[in-house]
N, C-alpha and C. Protein backbone atom coordinates (compact mmCIF):
# COMPACT_ATOMS: atom_id res chain seq x y z
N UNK A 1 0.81 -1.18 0.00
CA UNK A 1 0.00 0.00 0.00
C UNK A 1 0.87 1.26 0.00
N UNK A 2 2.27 1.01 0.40
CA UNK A 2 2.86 2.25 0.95
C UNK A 2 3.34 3.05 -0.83
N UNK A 3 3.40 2.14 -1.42
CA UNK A 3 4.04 2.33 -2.73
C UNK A 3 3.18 3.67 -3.55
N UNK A 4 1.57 2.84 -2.95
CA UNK A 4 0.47 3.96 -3.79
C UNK A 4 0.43 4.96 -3.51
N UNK A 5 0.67 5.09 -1.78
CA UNK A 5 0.58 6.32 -1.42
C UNK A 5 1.82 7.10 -0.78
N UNK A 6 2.72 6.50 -1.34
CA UNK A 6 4.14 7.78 -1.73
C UNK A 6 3.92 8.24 -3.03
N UNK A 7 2.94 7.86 -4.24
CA UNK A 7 2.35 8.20 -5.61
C UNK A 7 2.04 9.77 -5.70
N UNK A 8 3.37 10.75 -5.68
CA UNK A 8 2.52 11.95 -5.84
C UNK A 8 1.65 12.42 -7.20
N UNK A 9 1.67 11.29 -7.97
CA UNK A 9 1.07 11.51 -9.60
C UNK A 9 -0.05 10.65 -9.17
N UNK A 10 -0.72 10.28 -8.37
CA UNK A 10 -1.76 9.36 -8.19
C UNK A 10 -2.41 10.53 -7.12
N UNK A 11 -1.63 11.42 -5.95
CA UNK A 11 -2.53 12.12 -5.10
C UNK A 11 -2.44 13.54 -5.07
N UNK A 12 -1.63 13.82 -5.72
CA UNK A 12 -1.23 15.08 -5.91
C UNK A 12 0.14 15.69 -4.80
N UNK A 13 0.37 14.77 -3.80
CA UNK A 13 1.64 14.97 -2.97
C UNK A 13 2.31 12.94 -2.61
N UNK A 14 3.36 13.40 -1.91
CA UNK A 14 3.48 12.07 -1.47
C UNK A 14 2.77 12.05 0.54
N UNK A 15 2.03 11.16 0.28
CA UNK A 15 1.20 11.20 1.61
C UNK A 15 1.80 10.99 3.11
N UNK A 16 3.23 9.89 2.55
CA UNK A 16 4.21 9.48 3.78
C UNK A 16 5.18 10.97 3.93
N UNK A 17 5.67 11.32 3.12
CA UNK A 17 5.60 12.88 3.32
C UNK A 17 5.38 13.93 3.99
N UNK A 18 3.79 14.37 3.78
CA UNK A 18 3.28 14.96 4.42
C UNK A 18 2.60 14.05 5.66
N UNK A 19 2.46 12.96 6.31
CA UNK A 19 2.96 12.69 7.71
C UNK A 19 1.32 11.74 7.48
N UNK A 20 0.72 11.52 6.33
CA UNK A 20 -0.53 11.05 6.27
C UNK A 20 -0.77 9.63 5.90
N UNK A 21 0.25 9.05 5.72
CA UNK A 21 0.48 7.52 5.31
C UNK A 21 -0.26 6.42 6.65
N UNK A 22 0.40 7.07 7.44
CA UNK A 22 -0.22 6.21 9.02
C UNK A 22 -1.75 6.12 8.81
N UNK A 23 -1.92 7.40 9.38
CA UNK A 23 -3.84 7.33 8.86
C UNK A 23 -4.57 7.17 8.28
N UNK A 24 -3.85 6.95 6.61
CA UNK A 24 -4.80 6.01 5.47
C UNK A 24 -4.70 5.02 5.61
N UNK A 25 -3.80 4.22 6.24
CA UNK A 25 -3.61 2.98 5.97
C UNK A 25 -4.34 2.69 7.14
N UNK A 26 -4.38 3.18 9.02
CA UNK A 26 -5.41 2.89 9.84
C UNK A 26 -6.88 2.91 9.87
N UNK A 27 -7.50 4.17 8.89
CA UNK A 27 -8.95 4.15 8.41
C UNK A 27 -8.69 3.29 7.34
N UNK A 28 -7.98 2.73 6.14
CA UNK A 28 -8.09 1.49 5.42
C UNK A 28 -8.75 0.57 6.03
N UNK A 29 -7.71 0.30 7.19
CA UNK A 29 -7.83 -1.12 7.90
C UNK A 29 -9.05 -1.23 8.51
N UNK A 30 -9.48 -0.01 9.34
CA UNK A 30 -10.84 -0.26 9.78
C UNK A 30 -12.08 -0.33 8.93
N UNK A 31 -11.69 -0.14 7.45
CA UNK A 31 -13.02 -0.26 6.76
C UNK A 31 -12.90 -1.28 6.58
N UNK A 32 -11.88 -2.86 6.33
CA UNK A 32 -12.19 -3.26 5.97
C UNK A 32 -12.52 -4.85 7.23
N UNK A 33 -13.11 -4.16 8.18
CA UNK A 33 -13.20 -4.89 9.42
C UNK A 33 -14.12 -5.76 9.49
N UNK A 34 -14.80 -5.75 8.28
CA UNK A 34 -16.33 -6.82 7.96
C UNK A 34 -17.52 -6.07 7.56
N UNK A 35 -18.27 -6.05 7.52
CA UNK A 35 -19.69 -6.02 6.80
C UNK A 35 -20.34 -4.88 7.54
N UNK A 36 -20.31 -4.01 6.93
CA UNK A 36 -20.74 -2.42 7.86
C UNK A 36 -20.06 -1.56 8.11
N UNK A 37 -18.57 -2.00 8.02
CA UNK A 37 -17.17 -1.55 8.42
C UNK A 37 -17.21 0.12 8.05
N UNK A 38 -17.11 0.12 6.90
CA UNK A 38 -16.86 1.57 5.76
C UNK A 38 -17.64 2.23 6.56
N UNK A 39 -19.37 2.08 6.42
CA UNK A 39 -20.35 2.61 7.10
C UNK A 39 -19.77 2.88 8.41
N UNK A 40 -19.73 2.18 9.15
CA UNK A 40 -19.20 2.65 10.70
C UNK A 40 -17.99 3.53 10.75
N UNK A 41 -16.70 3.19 10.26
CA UNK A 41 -15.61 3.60 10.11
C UNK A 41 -16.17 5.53 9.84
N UNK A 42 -17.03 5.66 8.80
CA UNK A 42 -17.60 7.09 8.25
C UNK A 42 -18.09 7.65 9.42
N UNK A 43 -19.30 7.07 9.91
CA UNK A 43 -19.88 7.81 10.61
C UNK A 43 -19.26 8.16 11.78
N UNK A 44 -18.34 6.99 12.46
CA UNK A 44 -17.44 7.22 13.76
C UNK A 44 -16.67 8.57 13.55
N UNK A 45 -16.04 9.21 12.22
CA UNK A 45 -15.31 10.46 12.06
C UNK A 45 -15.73 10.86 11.56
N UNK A 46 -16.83 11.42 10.83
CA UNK A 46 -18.17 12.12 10.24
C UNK A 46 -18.73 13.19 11.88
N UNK A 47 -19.20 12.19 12.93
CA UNK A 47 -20.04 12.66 13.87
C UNK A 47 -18.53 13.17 14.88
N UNK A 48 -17.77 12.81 14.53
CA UNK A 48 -16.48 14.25 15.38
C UNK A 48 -16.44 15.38 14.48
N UNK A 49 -16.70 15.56 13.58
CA UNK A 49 -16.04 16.88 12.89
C UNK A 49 -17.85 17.66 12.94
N UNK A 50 -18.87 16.50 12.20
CA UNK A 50 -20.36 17.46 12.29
C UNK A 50 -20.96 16.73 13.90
N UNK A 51 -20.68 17.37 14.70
CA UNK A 51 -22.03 16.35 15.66
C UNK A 51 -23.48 16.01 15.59
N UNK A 52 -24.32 15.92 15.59
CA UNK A 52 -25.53 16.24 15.53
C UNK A 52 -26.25 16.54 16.48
C-alpha cells in the first residue's frame, strides 16, 4: 500500500511525506473490518467533525 501512497502523480503529494500515510492505511484497515465496516468507520469520524 505504501508504494500507492508515496504516488505523488496518483494524489497530488506524497502522503508518507506529508505525515498522512499512518492514517490512510489505519482508516483502510478499519473499513475493511467486515460487513458495515466503511459505514461505521464514516460515521465514527463524520459525527467528530459534524455532531448532531
Amino acid at each position: 500500500m505504501l508504494p500507492l501512497l508515496t504516488n505523488a502523480q496518483i494524489f497530488g503529494v506524497d502522503l508518507e511525506e506529508a505525515g498522512l500515510a499512518d492514517t490512510v492505511i489505519r482508516l483502510f484497515r478499519e473499513e475493511l473490518a467486515g460487513a458495515g465496516a466503511v459505514r461505521e468507520t464514516l460515521k465514527k469520524y463524520a459525527d467528530g467533525y459534524y455532531p448532531g
